[in-house]
Amino acid sequence: MANIGAVTRQIAALEISSKQNTSTKSTRSGTSHQKTSSQTSVSKLVTKFASSTSLQSTSSSSSLKSLHKKGTASASSVSKLPTSSKPALTPAHSKTSSQSSQVRPEIDIGNYDGGFEIENEKRGEAVTGEAAEELALDSSVSRTRPTREWHLYDFDIGRPLGKGKFGRVYMVRTKCEPQYILALKCLYKSEIVQSRVEKQIRREIEIQQNLRHPHVLRLYGYFHDEKRIFLMLEFAGKGELYKQLSKHGSFSERRSAVYIDQMADALGYLHSKHVIHRDIKPENLLLGINGELKIGDFGWSVHAPGNRRTTLCGTLDYLPPEMVEGRDHSEKVDYWALGVLTYEFICGAPPFEDLSGYNATYKRIAKVDLKIPAKVSAEAKDLIMKLLQYDPEKRLPLSDVRKHPWVVRHRVKGPSVSGAS
Ligand code: AMP
């Protein structure tokens, strides 16, 4: 194990000074991921959060850029806020940028409802013994990517973003410069232990912390206290993709194609890191501040270098025939899921859904009983059929998905949104 003290000192030495002007003056150019001064400051920030690993051009930094564009307070304009243990942490209100090009309105992170403390009183117990060791998760002592040490009081807490199985998620801002906006997710250790998913959660966190891609939700760091684990996640400004799908019923082919292009890009990256996602579905996808897709849940991911797995997992409607039939599976399960996703985006429901029950769905998957509605364009139909192949080896490779005429035709003109394809 590396000498943690030395690593911490090294990271402390890398901490950025508050040269806020450099970042707030920068402008954003379309969806470009070209380096701008604001991105440079993001790189530094991430250097501070994470280890000295260099940062790729990512849309998380682009999100930050757009947040900066909306305006962040300069160091001096941010009033000292109460500690995170107190509710109602609304930040000071905007100063208009017309008054001064230097002073910009700060992002409103909303009102904190005191949920972390209220919940902590009544929910969860302290975990002891082996489980406590398993769940003593702290990115500051992570072997691969150590970060600085984090605590709940390092954040101003804003509005609740949602509730998950193991706890709440809040919009937060780091108190330290340059006041990074994040989603802070809390997980109750005792509930993790009750559900017997200690190892799975550990694995999810370890996998996610090592990933850097514009369409993969970034995990910047994590820390814990007696009862809880906190995950410092990239803030997905436009929320859940599933909500959008429910609201609209289905997406236009153009919008679907853009998402599928981004998914193929992200999955290609994950597979290059030997990570098979295995649980692709709209519920696990979030949308960044610019509406870009983010894979946001790694609960079923498996880190499997050259490995073939036989565990049955994932969501029924998205399971490929090899998993339904209990055969070995590979990263090509995600190709299948991409085909299901394409269908669901355009048609509003997954292709093998059978309301008469699980068995009927299983049978339809195993037979690849695929009926594509007439409203679907010939090109989209072609892509769906090429992905929903019974034989995993016959499924269209992800690089070819990105070159498919349907995807190419709808691809947003301009610089690539990908930093890692
Ligand atoms: P989860 O525990 O991941 O299911 O999260 C619960 C809810 O919180 C989700 O359904 C989202 O609405 C919201 N949420 C989780 N993570 C984020 C994030 N990084 N950015 C914005 N909202 C989030």
PDB file of C-alpha atoms in Angstrom, residues 44-258:
ATOM      1  CA  LYS A  44      -7.145  21.186 -11.692  1.00  0.00           C
ATOM      2  CA  LEU A  45     -10.162  20.681  -9.540  1.00  0.00           C
ATOM      3  CA  VAL A  46     -10.365  17.071 -10.466  1.00  0.00           C
ATOM      4  CA  THR A  47      -6.685  16.803  -9.802  1.00  0.00           C
ATOM      5  CA  LYS A  48      -7.520  18.013  -6.373  1.00  0.00           C
ATOM      6  CA  PHE A  49     -10.415  15.628  -5.932  1.00  0.00           C
ATOM      7  CA  ALA A  50      -8.775  12.678  -7.485  1.00  0.00           C
ATOM      8  CA  SER A  51      -5.256  11.504  -7.922  1.00  0.00           C
ATOM      9  CA  SER A  52      -2.745  13.082 -10.232  1.00  0.00           C
ATOM     10  CA  THR A  53      -4.120  11.088 -13.168  1.00  0.00           C
ATOM     11  CA  SER A  54      -4.654  13.378 -16.116  1.00  0.00           C
ATOM     12  CA  LEU A  55      -8.190  14.262 -17.040  1.00  0.00           C
ATOM     13  CA  GLN A  56      -9.676  13.656 -20.416  1.00  0.00           C
ATOM     14  CA  SER A  57     -11.878  16.197 -21.998  1.00  0.00           C
ATOM     15  CA  THR A  58     -15.250  15.190 -20.622  1.00  0.00           C
ATOM     16  CA  SER A  59     -18.748  16.480 -20.687  1.00  0.00           C
ATOM     17  CA  SER A  60     -18.717  16.634 -16.932  1.00  0.00           C
ATOM     18  CA  SER A  61     -16.317  19.455 -17.383  1.00  0.00           C
ATOM     19  CA  SER A  62     -18.573  20.751 -20.080  1.00  0.00           C
ATOM     20  CA  SER A  63     -21.433  20.603 -17.586  1.00  0.00           C
ATOM     21  CA  LEU A  64     -19.358  22.588 -15.226  1.00  0.00           C
ATOM     22  CA  LYS A  65     -18.603  25.029 -17.982  1.00  0.00           C
ATOM     23  CA  SER A  66     -22.267  25.499 -18.643  1.00  0.00           C
ATOM     24  CA  LEU A  67     -22.857  25.934 -14.946  1.00  0.00           C
ATOM     25  CA  HIS A  68     -20.149  28.540 -14.960  1.00  0.00           C
ATOM     26  CA  LYS A  69     -21.837  30.124 -17.916  1.00  0.00           C
ATOM     27  CA  LYS A  70     -25.038  30.367 -15.930  1.00  0.00           C
ATOM     28  CA  GLY A  71     -22.806  31.849 -13.327  1.00  0.00           C
ATOM     29  CA  THR A  72     -20.997  30.961 -10.184  1.00  0.00           C
ATOM     30  CA  ALA A  73     -20.180  33.355  -7.463  1.00  0.00           C
ATOM     31  CA  SER A  74     -16.680  34.584  -7.280  1.00  0.00           C
ATOM     32  CA  ALA A  75     -14.828  33.567  -4.189  1.00  0.00           C
ATOM     33  CA  SER A  76     -15.490  36.842  -2.485  1.00  0.00           C
ATOM     34  CA  SER A  77     -19.186  36.984  -3.256  1.00  0.00           C
ATOM     35  CA  VAL A  78     -20.020  33.753  -1.510  1.00  0.00           C
ATOM     36  CA  SER A  79     -21.200  34.394   1.953  1.00  0.00           C
ATOM     37  CA  LYS A  80     -20.008  32.055   4.648  1.00  0.00           C
ATOM     38  CA  LEU A  81     -22.750  29.519   4.920  1.00  0.00           C
ATOM     39  CA  PRO A  82     -23.811  27.631   8.023  1.00  0.00           C
ATOM     40  CA  THR A  83     -22.503  24.162   8.574  1.00  0.00           C
ATOM     41  CA  SER A  84     -24.118  21.286   6.772  1.00  0.00           C
ATOM     42  CA  SER A  85     -25.667  20.057   9.977  1.00  0.00           C
ATOM     43  CA  LYS A  86     -28.170  22.893   9.840  1.00  0.00           C
ATOM     44  CA  PRO A  87     -31.110  22.981   7.441  1.00  0.00           C
ATOM     45  CA  ALA A  88     -32.060  25.799   5.035  1.00  0.00           C
ATOM     46  CA  LEU A  89     -28.749  26.377   3.342  1.00  0.00           C
ATOM     47  CA  THR A  90     -29.923  28.505   0.465  1.00  0.00           C
ATOM     48  CA  PRO A  91     -26.983  30.314  -1.035  1.00  0.00           C
ATOM     49  CA  ALA A  92     -26.876  34.074  -1.278  1.00  0.00           C
ATOM     50  CA  HIS A  93     -28.940  35.378  -4.173  1.00  0.00           C
ATOM     51  CA  SER A  94     -27.778  36.455  -7.547  1.00  0.00           C
ATOM     52  CA  LYS A  95     -25.880  39.525  -8.433  1.00  0.00           C
ATOM     53  CA  THR A  96     -26.512  40.262 -12.077  1.00  0.00           C
ATOM     54  CA  SER A  97     -23.607  39.913 -14.413  1.00  0.00           C
ATOM     55  CA  SER A  98     -24.550  43.197 -16.094  1.00  0.00           C
ATOM     56  CA  GLN A  99     -23.497  44.957 -12.906  1.00  0.00           C
ATOM     57  CA  SER A 100     -20.028  43.586 -13.222  1.00  0.00           C
ATOM     58  CA  SER A 101     -18.379  41.224 -15.641  1.00  0.00           C
ATOM     59  CA  GLN A 102     -16.288  39.917 -12.752  1.00  0.00           C
ATOM     60  CA  VAL A 103     -19.090  39.189 -10.306  1.00  0.00           C
ATOM     61  CA  ARG A 104     -21.505  36.584 -11.532  1.00  0.00           C
ATOM     62  CA  PRO A 105     -24.630  35.119 -10.002  1.00  0.00           C
ATOM     63  CA  GLU A 106     -24.074  31.970  -8.056  1.00  0.00           C
ATOM     64  CA  ILE A 107     -25.907  28.793  -8.832  1.00  0.00           C
ATOM     65  CA  ASP A 108     -28.946  28.303  -6.689  1.00  0.00           C
ATOM     66  CA  ILE A 109     -28.607  24.847  -5.215  1.00  0.00           C
ATOM     67  CA  GLY A 110     -32.045  25.161  -3.628  1.00  0.00           C
ATOM     68  CA  ASN A 111     -33.241  24.740  -0.092  1.00  0.00           C
ATOM     69  CA  TYR A 112     -31.983  21.995   2.106  1.00  0.00           C
ATOM     70  CA  ASP A 113     -34.759  20.254   3.996  1.00  0.00           C
ATOM     71  CA  GLY A 114     -32.476  18.821   6.674  1.00  0.00           C
ATOM     72  CA  GLY A 115     -33.127  15.338   5.297  1.00  0.00           C
ATOM     73  CA  PHE A 116     -29.673  13.908   6.002  1.00  0.00           C
ATOM     74  CA  GLU A 117     -29.925  14.700   9.713  1.00  0.00           C
ATOM     75  CA  ILE A 118     -33.622  13.889  10.111  1.00  0.00           C
ATOM     76  CA  GLU A 119     -33.113  10.547   8.430  1.00  0.00           C
ATOM     77  CA  ASN A 120     -29.913   9.798  10.296  1.00  0.00           C
ATOM     78  CA  GLU A 121     -31.799  10.068  13.603  1.00  0.00           C
ATOM     79  CA  LYS A 122     -34.356   7.441  12.735  1.00  0.00           C
ATOM     80  CA  ARG A 123     -32.786   5.350  10.014  1.00  0.00           C
ATOM     81  CA  GLY A 124     -29.996   2.857  10.186  1.00  0.00           C
ATOM     82  CA  GLU A 125     -27.813   1.613  12.972  1.00  0.00           C
ATOM     83  CA  ALA A 126     -24.084   1.653  13.382  1.00  0.00           C
ATOM     84  CA  VAL A 127     -22.512  -1.365  11.725  1.00  0.00           C
ATOM     85  CA  THR A 128     -19.767  -3.265  13.490  1.00  0.00           C
ATOM     86  CA  GLY A 129     -17.325  -6.094  12.830  1.00  0.00           C
ATOM     87  CA  GLU A 130     -16.405  -7.418   9.420  1.00  0.00           C
ATOM     88  CA  ALA A 131     -19.242  -5.585   7.662  1.00  0.00           C
ATOM     89  CA  ALA A 132     -18.016  -2.301   9.135  1.00  0.00           C
ATOM     90  CA  GLU A 133     -14.585  -2.946   7.674  1.00  0.00           C
ATOM     91  CA  GLU A 134     -16.048  -3.878   4.321  1.00  0.00           C
ATOM     92  CA  LEU A 135     -18.025  -0.633   4.264  1.00  0.00           C
ATOM     93  CA  ALA A 136     -15.330   1.699   5.578  1.00  0.00           C
ATOM     94  CA  LEU A 137     -15.179   3.283   2.142  1.00  0.00           C
ATOM     95  CA  ASP A 138     -13.003   6.346   1.821  1.00  0.00           C
ATOM     96  CA  SER A 139     -11.552   7.596  -1.435  1.00  0.00           C
ATOM     97  CA  SER A 140      -8.802   9.478   0.393  1.00  0.00           C
ATOM     98  CA  VAL A 141      -7.143   6.174   1.098  1.00  0.00           C
ATOM     99  CA  SER A 142      -8.079   4.512  -2.172  1.00  0.00           C
ATOM    100  CA  ARG A 143      -5.128   2.629  -3.512  1.00  0.00           C
ATOM    101  CA  THR A 144      -5.658   3.480  -7.140  1.00  0.00           C
ATOM    102  CA  ARG A 145      -7.006   7.024  -7.057  1.00  0.00           C
ATOM    103  CA  PRO A 146      -6.634   8.640  -3.654  1.00  0.00           C
ATOM    104  CA  THR A 147      -8.468  11.941  -3.171  1.00  0.00           C
ATOM    105  CA  ARG A 148      -8.282  14.535  -0.451  1.00  0.00           C
ATOM    106  CA  GLU A 149     -10.207  13.732   2.700  1.00  0.00           C
ATOM    107  CA  TRP A 150     -13.903  14.641   2.586  1.00  0.00           C
ATOM    108  CA  HIS A 151     -16.555  15.119   5.282  1.00  0.00           C
ATOM    109  CA  LEU A 152     -20.191  16.115   5.225  1.00  0.00           C
ATOM    110  CA  TYR A 153     -19.301  19.544   6.611  1.00  0.00           C
ATOM    111  CA  ASP A 154     -17.236  20.261   3.497  1.00  0.00           C
ATOM    112  CA  PHE A 155     -20.463  20.807   1.544  1.00  0.00           C
ATOM    113  CA  ASP A 156     -23.286  23.303   1.393  1.00  0.00           C
ATOM    114  CA  ILE A 157     -26.348  21.164   0.944  1.00  0.00           C
ATOM    115  CA  GLY A 158     -29.177  22.191  -1.357  1.00  0.00           C
ATOM    116  CA  ARG A 159     -32.317  20.637  -2.701  1.00  0.00           C
ATOM    117  CA  PRO A 160     -33.166  16.953  -2.575  1.00  0.00           C
ATOM    118  CA  LEU A 161     -32.675  15.283  -5.961  1.00  0.00           C
ATOM    119  CA  GLY A 162     -34.257  11.965  -5.203  1.00  0.00           C
ATOM    120  CA  LYS A 163     -34.508   8.953  -2.968  1.00  0.00           C
ATOM    121  CA  GLY A 164     -32.818   5.699  -3.741  1.00  0.00           C
ATOM    122  CA  LYS A 165     -33.083   2.288  -2.140  1.00  0.00           C
ATOM    123  CA  PHE A 166     -30.410   3.024   0.470  1.00  0.00           C
ATOM    124  CA  GLY A 167     -30.806   6.736   1.062  1.00  0.00           C
ATOM    125  CA  ARG A 168     -31.244  10.212  -0.322  1.00  0.00           C
ATOM    126  CA  VAL A 169     -29.456  12.226  -2.955  1.00  0.00           C
ATOM    127  CA  TYR A 170     -28.905  16.000  -2.596  1.00  0.00           C
ATOM    128  CA  MET A 171     -27.552  18.754  -4.771  1.00  0.00           C
ATOM    129  CA  VAL A 172     -24.489  20.117  -2.997  1.00  0.00           C
ATOM    130  CA  ARG A 173     -21.663  22.569  -3.490  1.00  0.00           C
ATOM    131  CA  THR A 174     -18.187  22.190  -2.098  1.00  0.00           C
ATOM    132  CA  LYS A 175     -17.352  24.951   0.341  1.00  0.00           C
ATOM    133  CA  CYS A 176     -13.812  25.050  -0.966  1.00  0.00           C
ATOM    134  CA  GLU A 177     -13.051  26.848  -4.185  1.00  0.00           C
ATOM    135  CA  PRO A 178     -14.060  26.605  -6.928  1.00  0.00           C
ATOM    136  CA  GLN A 179     -17.270  25.489  -5.313  1.00  0.00           C
ATOM    137  CA  TYR A 180     -17.980  22.471  -7.385  1.00  0.00           C
ATOM    138  CA  ILE A 181     -21.592  21.419  -7.845  1.00  0.00           C
ATOM    139  CA  LEU A 182     -22.216  17.746  -7.159  1.00  0.00           C
ATOM    140  CA  ALA A 183     -24.898  15.230  -6.286  1.00  0.00           C
ATOM    141  CA  LEU A 184     -24.212  13.747  -2.855  1.00  0.00           C
ATOM    142  CA  LYS A 185     -25.694  10.305  -2.450  1.00  0.00           C
ATOM    143  CA  CYS A 186     -26.088   8.771   0.982  1.00  0.00           C
ATOM    144  CA  LEU A 187     -26.259   5.021   1.580  1.00  0.00           C
ATOM    145  CA  TYR A 188     -27.152   3.529   4.957  1.00  0.00           C
ATOM    146  CA  LYS A 189     -24.653   0.875   5.928  1.00  0.00           C
ATOM    147  CA  SER A 190     -27.069  -1.191   8.032  1.00  0.00           C
ATOM    148  CA  GLU A 191     -29.493  -1.417   5.107  1.00  0.00           C
ATOM    149  CA  ILE A 192     -26.707  -2.478   2.783  1.00  0.00           C
ATOM    150  CA  VAL A 193     -25.810  -5.202   5.279  1.00  0.00           C
ATOM    151  CA  GLN A 194     -29.471  -6.249   5.621  1.00  0.00           C
ATOM    152  CA  SER A 195     -29.726  -6.608   1.854  1.00  0.00           C
ATOM    153  CA  ARG A 196     -26.397  -8.458   1.839  1.00  0.00           C
ATOM    154  CA  VAL A 197     -24.943  -6.295  -0.885  1.00  0.00           C
ATOM    155  CA  GLU A 198     -21.773  -5.062   0.856  1.00  0.00           C
ATOM    156  CA  LYS A 199     -19.537  -6.577  -1.787  1.00  0.00           C
ATOM    157  CA  GLN A 200     -21.715  -5.413  -4.643  1.00  0.00           C
ATOM    158  CA  ILE A 201     -21.762  -1.832  -3.362  1.00  0.00           C
ATOM    159  CA  ARG A 202     -18.005  -1.890  -2.840  1.00  0.00           C
ATOM    160  CA  ARG A 203     -17.540  -3.184  -6.342  1.00  0.00           C
ATOM    161  CA  GLU A 204     -19.930  -0.606  -7.810  1.00  0.00           C
ATOM    162  CA  ILE A 205     -17.993   2.188  -6.138  1.00  0.00           C
ATOM    163  CA  GLU A 206     -14.609   0.819  -7.133  1.00  0.00           C
ATOM    164  CA  ILE A 207     -15.687   0.420 -10.744  1.00  0.00           C
ATOM    165  CA  GLN A 208     -17.273   3.826 -11.010  1.00  0.00           C
ATOM    166  CA  GLN A 209     -14.386   5.710  -9.437  1.00  0.00           C
ATOM    167  CA  ASN A 210     -12.041   4.474 -12.110  1.00  0.00           C
ATOM    168  CA  LEU A 211     -14.172   5.518 -15.048  1.00  0.00           C
ATOM    169  CA  ARG A 212     -13.824   8.733 -16.978  1.00  0.00           C
ATOM    170  CA  HIS A 213     -16.087   9.245 -19.940  1.00  0.00           C
ATOM    171  CA  PRO A 214     -18.480  12.014 -20.986  1.00  0.00           C
ATOM    172  CA  HIS A 215     -21.416   9.613 -20.942  1.00  0.00           C
ATOM    173  CA  VAL A 216     -20.571   7.780 -17.738  1.00  0.00           C
ATOM    174  CA  LEU A 217     -21.579   9.506 -14.512  1.00  0.00           C
ATOM    175  CA  ARG A 218     -18.401  10.445 -12.733  1.00  0.00           C
ATOM    176  CA  LEU A 219     -17.777   9.469  -9.122  1.00  0.00           C
ATOM    177  CA  TYR A 220     -15.358  12.039  -7.717  1.00  0.00           C
ATOM    178  CA  GLY A 221     -14.882  10.624  -4.270  1.00  0.00           C
ATOM    179  CA  TYR A 222     -16.529   8.956  -1.306  1.00  0.00           C
ATOM    180  CA  PHE A 223     -16.355   8.973   2.447  1.00  0.00           C
ATOM    181  CA  HIS A 224     -18.221   7.462   5.345  1.00  0.00           C
ATOM    182  CA  ASP A 225     -19.266   7.961   8.926  1.00  0.00           C
ATOM    183  CA  GLU A 226     -20.518   5.504  11.504  1.00  0.00           C
ATOM    184  CA  LYS A 227     -23.832   4.800   9.772  1.00  0.00           C
ATOM    185  CA  ARG A 228     -23.503   6.094   6.235  1.00  0.00           C
ATOM    186  CA  ILE A 229     -21.484   6.091   3.041  1.00  0.00           C
ATOM    187  CA  PHE A 230     -21.522   9.268   0.916  1.00  0.00           C
ATOM    188  CA  LEU A 231     -20.839   9.273  -2.812  1.00  0.00           C
ATOM    189  CA  MET A 232     -19.740  12.503  -4.489  1.00  0.00           C
ATOM    190  CA  LEU A 233     -21.316  12.130  -7.907  1.00  0.00           C
ATOM    191  CA  GLU A 234     -21.323  14.273 -10.985  1.00  0.00           C
ATOM    192  CA  PHE A 235     -24.526  16.336 -10.929  1.00  0.00           C
ATOM    193  CA  ALA A 236     -26.851  15.230 -13.708  1.00  0.00           C
ATOM    194  CA  GLY A 237     -28.626  18.557 -14.195  1.00  0.00           C
ATOM    195  CA  LYS A 238     -31.500  17.278 -16.302  1.00  0.00           C
ATOM    196  CA  GLY A 239     -32.336  14.340 -14.063  1.00  0.00           C
ATOM    197  CA  GLU A 240     -33.648  10.932 -15.012  1.00  0.00           C
ATOM    198  CA  LEU A 241     -34.024   9.880 -18.624  1.00  0.00           C
ATOM    199  CA  TYR A 242     -36.803   7.547 -17.569  1.00  0.00           C
ATOM    200  CA  LYS A 243     -38.910  10.523 -16.442  1.00  0.00           C
ATOM    201  CA  GLN A 244     -38.507  12.094 -19.882  1.00  0.00           C
ATOM    202  CA  LEU A 245     -39.512   8.871 -21.556  1.00  0.00           C
ATOM    203  CA  SER A 246     -42.574   8.521 -19.307  1.00  0.00           C
ATOM    204  CA  LYS A 247     -43.506  12.132 -19.949  1.00  0.00           C
ATOM    205  CA  HIS A 248     -43.252  11.907 -23.736  1.00  0.00           C
ATOM    206  CA  GLY A 249     -44.306   8.256 -24.131  1.00  0.00           C
ATOM    207  CA  SER A 250     -41.540   7.763 -26.699  1.00  0.00           C
ATOM    208  CA  PHE A 251     -38.775   9.808 -28.296  1.00  0.00           C
ATOM    209  CA  SER A 252     -38.388  11.027 -31.853  1.00  0.00           C
ATOM    210  CA  GLU A 253     -35.998   8.985 -33.957  1.00  0.00           C
ATOM    211  CA  ARG A 254     -33.612  11.903 -33.970  1.00  0.00           C
ATOM    212  CA  ARG A 255     -33.477  12.106 -30.190  1.00  0.00           C
ATOM    213  CA  SER A 256     -33.292   8.316 -29.892  1.00  0.00           C
ATOM    214  CA  ALA A 257     -30.406   8.146 -32.357  1.00  0.00           C
ATOM    215  CA  VAL A 258     -28.436  10.790 -30.466  1.00  0.00           C
TER     216      VAL A 258
END
